[in-house]
Short mmCIF file of C-alpha atoms and ligand atoms in Angstrom, two decimals:
data_model
loop_
_atom_site.label_atom_id
_atom_site.label_comp_id
_atom_site.label_asym_id
_atom_site.label_seq_id
_atom_site.Cartn_x
_atom_site.Cartn_y
_atom_site.Cartn_z
CA MET A 1 169.86 74.03 215.25
CA PRO A 2 168.24 74.63 211.83
CA LYS A 3 165.66 72.11 210.65
CA GLN A 4 167.23 69.08 208.99
CA MET A 5 167.15 68.61 205.22
CA LEU A 6 167.93 65.08 204.04
CA PHE A 7 170.12 64.75 200.97
CA LEU A 8 170.52 61.04 201.58
CA PRO A 9 170.13 58.45 198.86
CA GLY A 10 167.15 57.21 200.91
CA PRO A 11 165.30 57.94 203.05
CA VAL A 12 164.70 61.33 201.49
CA THR A 13 163.01 64.60 202.38
CA VAL A 14 159.26 63.91 202.18
CA ALA A 15 156.63 66.56 201.37
CA PRO A 16 154.42 67.67 204.30
CA ALA A 17 151.28 66.54 202.42
CA VAL A 18 152.76 63.05 202.12
CA LEU A 19 153.69 62.90 205.81
CA GLU A 20 150.22 64.15 206.76
CA ALA A 21 148.61 61.39 204.70
CA ALA A 22 150.41 58.84 206.87
CA ALA A 23 148.66 60.28 209.94
CA ARG A 24 145.16 59.40 208.68
CA PRO A 25 143.04 56.89 210.62
CA LEU A 26 143.56 53.28 209.59
CA LEU A 27 141.04 51.18 207.70
CA ASN A 28 140.07 47.56 207.22
CA HIS A 29 142.62 46.10 204.83
CA ARG A 30 140.10 43.40 203.85
CA ASP A 31 137.44 45.63 202.29
CA GLU A 32 136.78 47.71 199.16
CA GLU A 33 138.25 50.92 200.46
CA PHE A 34 141.64 49.25 200.73
CA ALA A 35 141.15 47.58 197.33
CA ARG A 36 140.64 51.00 195.75
CA LEU A 37 143.77 52.37 197.43
CA LEU A 38 145.82 49.39 196.27
CA GLU A 39 144.44 49.69 192.74
CA ARG A 40 145.29 53.39 192.59
CA VAL A 41 148.82 52.88 193.92
CA THR A 42 149.68 49.94 191.66
CA GLY A 43 148.17 51.78 188.69
CA ALA A 44 150.46 54.73 189.41
CA LEU A 45 153.49 52.45 189.74
CA ARG A 46 153.04 50.69 186.38
CA PRO A 47 154.19 53.59 184.17
CA ALA A 48 157.22 54.18 186.40
CA PHE A 49 158.25 50.53 185.90
CA GLY A 50 157.33 50.74 182.23
CA THR A 51 155.14 47.67 182.44
CA ASP A 52 151.56 46.68 181.72
CA GLY A 53 151.98 43.70 184.03
CA ASP A 54 151.29 43.33 187.72
CA VAL A 55 153.25 45.49 190.14
CA LEU A 56 153.07 43.87 193.56
CA LEU A 57 153.54 45.65 196.86
CA LEU A 58 155.41 44.00 199.72
CA GLY A 59 155.44 45.21 203.29
CA SER A 60 159.20 45.51 203.61
CA SER A 61 162.14 47.68 202.69
CA GLY A 62 163.71 47.21 199.27
CA THR A 63 165.94 44.35 200.39
CA GLY A 64 162.86 42.19 200.98
CA ALA A 65 161.93 42.60 197.32
CA MET A 66 165.49 41.69 196.28
CA GLU A 67 165.22 38.54 198.37
CA SER A 68 161.79 37.74 196.93
CA VAL A 69 162.98 37.67 193.33
CA VAL A 70 165.85 35.33 194.22
CA SER A 71 163.74 32.97 196.34
CA ASN A 72 160.81 32.83 193.91
CA LEU A 73 162.74 32.26 190.70
CA PHE A 74 165.62 29.90 191.44
CA SER A 75 166.56 26.60 192.99
CA PRO A 76 169.61 25.80 195.12
CA GLY A 77 172.63 25.05 192.94
CA GLU A 78 171.56 27.24 190.03
CA ARG A 79 174.17 29.65 188.72
CA LEU A 80 173.72 33.42 188.96
CA LEU A 81 176.00 35.94 187.29
CA SER A 82 176.41 38.93 189.61
CA CYS A 83 177.07 42.20 187.78
CA ALA A 84 177.75 44.10 191.00
CA VAL A 85 179.20 47.60 190.68
CA GLY A 86 179.16 48.40 194.41
CA ALA A 87 177.82 47.48 197.85
CA PHE A 88 174.19 47.01 196.80
CA GLY A 89 175.18 44.72 193.95
CA LYS A 90 177.19 42.70 196.47
CA ARG A 91 174.11 42.51 198.68
CA PHE A 92 172.15 41.01 195.77
CA ALA A 93 174.95 38.46 195.29
CA ALA A 94 174.97 37.66 199.03
CA ILE A 95 171.21 37.00 198.90
CA GLY A 96 171.79 34.59 196.01
CA GLU A 97 174.49 32.78 197.99
CA SER A 98 172.43 32.59 201.15
CA PHE A 99 169.71 30.82 199.15
CA GLY A 100 172.20 28.25 197.89
CA CYS A 101 172.77 29.58 194.38
CA VAL A 102 176.24 29.46 192.83
CA VAL A 103 177.11 33.12 192.35
CA GLU A 104 179.77 34.09 189.88
CA PRO A 105 180.96 37.73 189.81
CA LEU A 106 181.45 39.73 186.63
CA GLU A 107 184.14 42.15 187.82
CA THR A 108 183.81 45.87 187.11
CA PRO A 109 186.29 48.54 188.29
CA VAL A 110 185.07 50.85 191.08
CA GLY A 111 183.19 53.82 189.63
CA ALA A 112 182.42 52.17 186.31
CA ALA A 113 179.09 50.83 185.07
CA VAL A 114 178.66 47.28 183.77
CA ASP A 115 180.50 47.10 180.47
CA PRO A 116 178.09 45.76 177.82
CA GLN A 117 180.98 44.13 175.94
CA ALA A 118 182.25 42.34 179.05
CA LEU A 119 178.75 41.07 179.79
CA GLN A 120 178.30 39.97 176.20
CA ALA A 121 181.64 38.14 176.21
CA ARG A 122 180.77 36.27 179.41
CA LEU A 123 177.31 35.28 178.20
CA GLU A 124 178.59 34.21 174.79
CA ALA A 125 181.05 31.95 176.62
CA ASP A 126 178.07 30.10 178.10
CA PRO A 127 176.68 28.19 175.10
CA ARG A 128 175.15 25.49 177.32
CA ARG A 129 173.22 28.13 179.29
CA ALA A 130 174.62 27.21 182.69
CA ILE A 131 173.88 30.76 183.85
CA ALA A 132 170.25 30.74 184.96
CA GLY A 133 170.03 34.30 186.20
CA VAL A 134 171.82 37.64 185.97
CA LEU A 135 171.80 40.10 188.89
CA LEU A 136 171.96 43.78 187.97
CA THR A 137 171.84 47.09 189.82
CA HIS A 138 170.24 49.81 187.71
CA ASN A 139 171.52 52.61 189.92
CA GLU A 140 174.31 51.70 192.37
CA THR A 141 173.71 53.99 195.31
CA SER A 142 177.02 53.22 197.05
CA THR A 143 179.17 54.57 194.20
CA GLY A 144 176.82 56.94 192.36
CA VAL A 145 176.93 54.79 189.25
CA ALA A 146 174.07 54.23 186.80
CA CYS A 147 174.14 51.31 184.38
CA ASP A 148 172.87 51.67 180.83
CA MET A 149 169.90 49.33 181.14
CA ALA A 150 168.78 49.92 177.54
CA ALA A 151 172.19 48.84 176.24
CA LEU A 152 172.44 45.73 178.45
CA ALA A 153 168.93 44.47 177.67
CA PRO A 154 169.48 42.99 174.19
CA ILE A 155 172.62 41.17 175.38
CA LEU A 156 170.63 39.52 178.15
CA ARG A 157 167.76 38.64 175.86
CA ALA A 158 170.15 36.99 173.38
CA HIS A 159 171.39 34.65 176.11
CA GLY A 160 168.00 34.01 177.69
CA ALA A 161 168.97 34.01 181.39
CA ILE A 162 166.41 35.46 183.76
CA SER A 163 167.40 39.07 184.45
CA LEU A 164 166.92 40.49 187.95
CA VAL A 165 167.16 44.23 188.38
CA ASP A 166 167.58 46.16 191.61
CA SER A 167 166.19 49.53 190.55
CA ILE A 168 165.54 50.67 194.11
CA SER A 169 167.20 54.04 193.52
CA GLY A 170 166.58 53.97 189.77
CA ILE A 171 162.83 53.82 189.18
CA GLY A 172 161.12 57.10 189.95
CA ALA A 173 164.35 59.09 189.61
CA SER A 174 165.17 57.84 186.13
CA GLU A 175 163.56 56.11 183.20
CA PHE A 176 162.89 52.39 183.27
CA ARG A 177 161.11 50.48 180.50
CA MET A 178 160.68 46.98 181.81
CA ASP A 179 158.43 45.59 179.06
CA GLU A 180 160.18 47.28 176.16
CA TRP A 181 163.67 46.31 177.34
CA GLY A 182 162.53 42.83 178.31
CA TYR A 183 163.68 42.57 181.92
CA ASP A 184 162.26 39.70 183.96
CA ALA A 185 162.22 40.74 187.59
CA VAL A 186 162.41 44.37 188.68
CA VAL A 187 162.27 45.75 192.21
CA THR A 188 162.09 49.18 193.80
CA ALA A 189 161.00 50.76 197.10
CA SER A 190 158.95 53.63 198.49
CA GLN A 191 161.68 55.76 200.10
CA LYS A 192 163.80 56.69 197.07
CA GLY A 193 162.64 58.19 193.79
CA PHE A 194 159.00 58.36 194.84
CA ALA A 195 159.83 60.44 197.93
CA ALA A 196 157.59 58.53 200.34
CA PRO A 197 158.56 57.11 203.74
CA PRO A 198 160.27 53.69 203.89
CA GLY A 199 158.24 50.52 204.44
CA LEU A 200 156.97 49.36 201.06
CA ALA A 201 158.78 47.51 198.30
CA MET A 202 157.53 46.83 194.78
CA VAL A 203 158.13 43.92 192.43
CA SER A 204 157.17 43.19 188.86
CA LEU A 205 157.81 39.95 186.99
CA SER A 206 157.71 39.08 183.29
CA GLU A 207 155.57 36.14 182.10
CA ARG A 208 158.75 34.06 181.75
CA ALA A 209 159.63 34.83 185.36
CA TRP A 210 156.12 33.95 186.55
CA GLU A 211 156.48 30.54 184.93
CA ARG A 212 159.63 29.95 186.95
CA THR A 213 157.84 30.61 190.25
CA ALA A 214 156.06 27.27 189.80
CA THR A 215 159.24 25.19 189.60
CA ALA A 216 161.76 27.17 191.68
CA LYS A 217 162.64 25.21 194.80
CA GLN A 218 163.90 27.87 197.17
CA PRO A 219 162.02 28.03 200.45
CA ARG A 220 159.75 31.09 200.74
CA TYR A 221 156.69 32.04 202.69
CA TYR A 222 156.29 35.72 203.64
CA PHE A 223 157.71 36.72 200.26
CA ASP A 224 155.88 34.13 198.14
CA LEU A 225 155.08 36.21 195.07
CA ARG A 226 152.42 33.80 193.80
CA ARG A 227 150.54 34.46 196.99
CA ALA A 228 151.09 38.22 196.65
CA ARG A 229 149.71 38.16 193.11
CA GLU A 230 146.70 36.09 194.06
CA SER A 231 145.88 38.51 196.90
CA ALA A 232 146.47 41.56 194.72
CA ARG A 233 143.97 40.29 192.17
CA GLY A 234 141.41 40.28 194.95
CA GLY A 235 142.38 43.82 196.01
CA GLU A 236 144.40 42.71 199.03
CA MET A 237 147.89 42.04 200.27
CA PRO A 238 148.53 38.64 201.85
CA TRP A 239 149.60 39.96 205.26
CA THR A 240 148.70 43.10 207.22
CA PRO A 241 150.03 45.92 205.02
CA PRO A 242 151.76 49.06 206.33
CA ILE A 243 148.54 51.00 205.69
CA SER A 244 149.94 54.37 206.77
CA ILE A 245 152.83 54.06 204.34
CA LEU A 246 150.37 53.17 201.59
CA TYR A 247 148.41 56.35 202.30
CA ALA A 248 151.62 58.32 202.06
CA LEU A 249 152.79 56.57 198.90
CA ASP A 250 149.40 57.17 197.30
CA VAL A 251 149.75 60.94 197.79
CA ALA A 252 153.43 60.88 196.81
CA LEU A 253 152.56 59.14 193.53
CA GLN A 254 149.73 61.58 192.78
CA ARG A 255 152.18 64.44 193.21
CA TYR A 256 154.79 62.59 191.17
CA HIS A 257 152.47 62.07 188.20
CA ALA A 258 150.94 65.55 188.47
CA ALA A 259 154.41 66.97 187.79
CA GLY A 260 155.15 64.26 185.21
CA MET A 261 157.74 61.50 185.02
CA LYS A 262 159.87 63.34 182.48
CA THR A 263 160.01 66.36 184.80
CA ALA A 264 161.20 64.10 187.62
CA TYR A 265 163.90 62.48 185.44
CA ASP A 266 165.13 65.87 184.24
CA ARG A 267 165.14 67.36 187.73
CA HIS A 268 167.23 64.53 189.21
CA ALA A 269 169.69 64.68 186.34
CA ARG A 270 170.00 68.45 186.57
CA TYR A 271 170.55 68.43 190.33
CA ALA A 272 173.14 65.67 190.07
CA GLN A 273 174.98 67.67 187.42
CA LEU A 274 174.90 70.81 189.60
CA VAL A 275 176.24 68.85 192.58
CA ARG A 276 179.00 67.13 190.56
CA ASP A 277 180.14 70.41 189.04
CA ALA A 278 180.21 72.12 192.44
CA LEU A 279 182.04 69.31 194.22
CA GLU A 280 184.68 69.14 191.51
CA ARG A 281 185.11 72.91 191.77
CA PHE A 282 185.69 72.52 195.53
CA GLY A 283 188.40 69.91 194.94
CA PHE A 284 186.40 66.69 195.41
CA THR A 285 187.07 63.65 193.20
CA LEU A 286 184.00 61.86 191.89
CA VAL A 287 183.78 58.11 192.46
CA SER A 288 181.77 57.55 189.29
CA LYS A 289 183.51 57.62 185.92
CA PRO A 290 182.22 60.15 183.35
CA ALA A 291 180.08 57.72 181.34
CA ALA A 292 178.56 56.21 184.48
CA HIS A 293 177.23 59.14 186.52
CA SER A 294 173.97 58.54 188.39
CA PRO A 295 171.18 61.12 188.39
CA ALA A 296 170.05 60.07 191.88
CA VAL A 297 173.25 60.17 193.93
CA VAL A 298 176.68 61.75 193.68
CA ALA A 299 179.55 60.00 195.50
CA ALA A 300 182.85 61.82 195.94
CA TYR A 301 186.16 61.75 197.83
CA PRO A 302 186.71 65.03 199.69
CA PRO A 303 189.72 67.19 198.80
CA PRO A 304 193.05 66.35 200.50
CA GLY A 305 193.04 67.46 204.14
CA VAL A 306 189.25 67.27 204.46
CA ASP A 307 188.00 64.32 206.51
CA ALA A 308 184.75 62.88 205.17
CA LYS A 309 183.27 62.08 208.58
CA SER A 310 184.09 65.49 210.10
CA LEU A 311 182.63 67.21 207.05
CA LEU A 312 179.38 65.24 207.35
CA ARG A 313 179.14 66.08 211.05
CA ALA A 314 179.76 69.80 210.48
CA LEU A 315 177.15 69.91 207.72
CA ARG A 316 174.60 68.23 209.93
CA GLU A 317 175.31 70.11 213.15
CA LYS A 318 175.96 73.58 211.78
CA HIS A 319 173.74 73.67 208.69
CA GLY A 320 171.07 70.97 209.24
CA ILE A 321 172.19 69.37 205.99
CA VAL A 322 172.35 65.60 206.10
CA LEU A 323 174.49 63.82 203.51
CA ALA A 324 175.51 60.15 203.61
CA GLY A 325 178.92 58.60 204.11
CA GLY A 326 180.42 55.64 202.30
CA GLN A 327 179.59 51.95 202.61
CA GLY A 328 181.77 48.85 202.61
CA GLU A 329 185.30 49.63 201.49
CA LEU A 330 184.33 53.29 200.95
CA ALA A 331 183.18 53.78 204.58
CA GLY A 332 184.76 56.90 206.07
CA ARG A 333 186.31 57.85 202.74
CA ILE A 334 183.53 59.47 200.73
CA VAL A 335 180.42 61.61 200.98
CA ARG A 336 177.24 60.86 199.06
CA PHE A 337 174.71 63.49 198.05
CA GLY A 338 171.25 62.22 197.11
CA THR A 339 169.15 64.27 194.69
CA MET A 340 165.89 62.42 195.35
CA GLY A 341 163.07 63.73 197.51
CA GLU A 342 161.11 66.91 198.04
CA VAL A 343 163.95 69.33 197.36
CA GLY A 344 164.00 72.40 195.15
CA ASP A 345 166.64 74.49 193.42
CA ASP A 346 167.08 76.68 196.50
CA ASP A 347 167.67 73.67 198.75
CA ILE A 348 170.31 72.29 196.38
CA ARG A 349 172.00 75.68 196.20
CA ALA A 350 171.96 76.03 200.00
CA ALA A 351 173.46 72.57 200.45
CA ILE A 352 176.19 73.32 197.92
CA ALA A 353 176.97 76.65 199.64
CA ALA A 354 177.22 74.89 203.01
CA ILE A 355 179.63 72.31 201.61
CA GLU A 356 181.75 75.07 200.14
CA ALA A 357 181.85 76.95 203.43
CA GLU A 358 182.83 73.85 205.41
CA VAL A 359 185.52 72.82 202.95
CA ARG A 360 187.03 76.31 203.21
CA VAL A 361 186.98 76.23 207.00
CA THR A 362 188.58 72.78 207.18
CA SER A 363 191.22 73.27 204.52
CA GLY A 364 192.05 76.74 205.84
CA VAL A 365 191.43 78.39 202.46
CA ALA A 366 190.12 81.90 203.02
C1 PLP B 1 168.43 51.81 199.14
C2 PLP B 1 168.88 50.70 198.24
C3 PLP B 1 168.76 49.35 198.59
C4 PLP B 1 168.30 48.92 199.95
O1 PLP B 1 167.01 49.15 200.17
P1 PLP B 1 166.40 49.01 201.65
O2 PLP B 1 165.09 49.68 201.41
O3 PLP B 1 167.31 49.73 202.59
O4 PLP B 1 166.28 47.59 201.95
C5 PLP B 1 169.14 48.38 197.70
N1 PLP B 1 169.64 48.72 196.51
C6 PLP B 1 169.81 49.99 196.13
C7 PLP B 1 170.38 50.28 194.80
C8 PLP B 1 169.43 51.02 196.98
O5 PLP B 1 169.59 52.29 196.61
#
């Protein structure tokens, strides 16, 4: 079997130098050596978030950071507007519900991004400011949809609700300007755009959001962000950190910035375009609508007569190419091709050629 290449929307193919960093001996996470590592990593994360504020690291996958922003900023009974555009948006909403918030959905058709006018209309119909928070997914990995975060920002600011952004597959792969756009709580994770192994999540809060952490009444302990900030200011994390993942992320971020953020954004966008064009040529139907295409992941229905699951298995077993299937209502119906990670033009071309070959075999086209 050939060696496996991951084209998943997380975890992604990680550079050997990054994997090797994770194999280094551990250190004392309560001394200056760790403080320097933490300082370097958070310093490298700030520009990717587009913030001058604190970026906190949490020892968890991205979902832990999503939970942390709900539990630190709201009280049971408060109303959240969920702008879900797929399975990860629904997860955010489910977290809100499990913490006792009243979650109201803003419906968006499958494959579309949040419509700024629909959001504006809903928020303008809330003159008494019953909506305390708005849940958004920057890049919806289940449908390959990216929302226009620059366009949504002024609408949210005009209303004043606290805005929570899941940018787990957005930041790193595409531009985010937290301070300039005025978002309040933004989360991401190590195993997507930064091409490091999974195990670390990142959170940044606006000043307004920090004020809320003092009065929010949700229960929280492991993910108490006040505690995380206090520790971070002393060069520590509150609990034992995944030190090996931090080593790896440190090297991944050095590589990321050495190439430049703009280069990363352009590369993801270019690969996604190549993949979309190829899949459409092979008879696939994209899940995302034209104005909503994601640079980090392409989701598509296979051509008639081609079974998504069989195609994924053939790609993995015969070519060592690992794509993802669908989630939720799209399970078994689509394939998803992630453009994040340590992949080059040749890898993308090889993956596209393998898909073409398998589609021909299955559909019997010579
Ligand atoms: C990957 C992903 C998540 C989930 O992150 P975990 O690290 O698996 O907890 C959430 N939201 C989006 C948009 C993602 O891409």
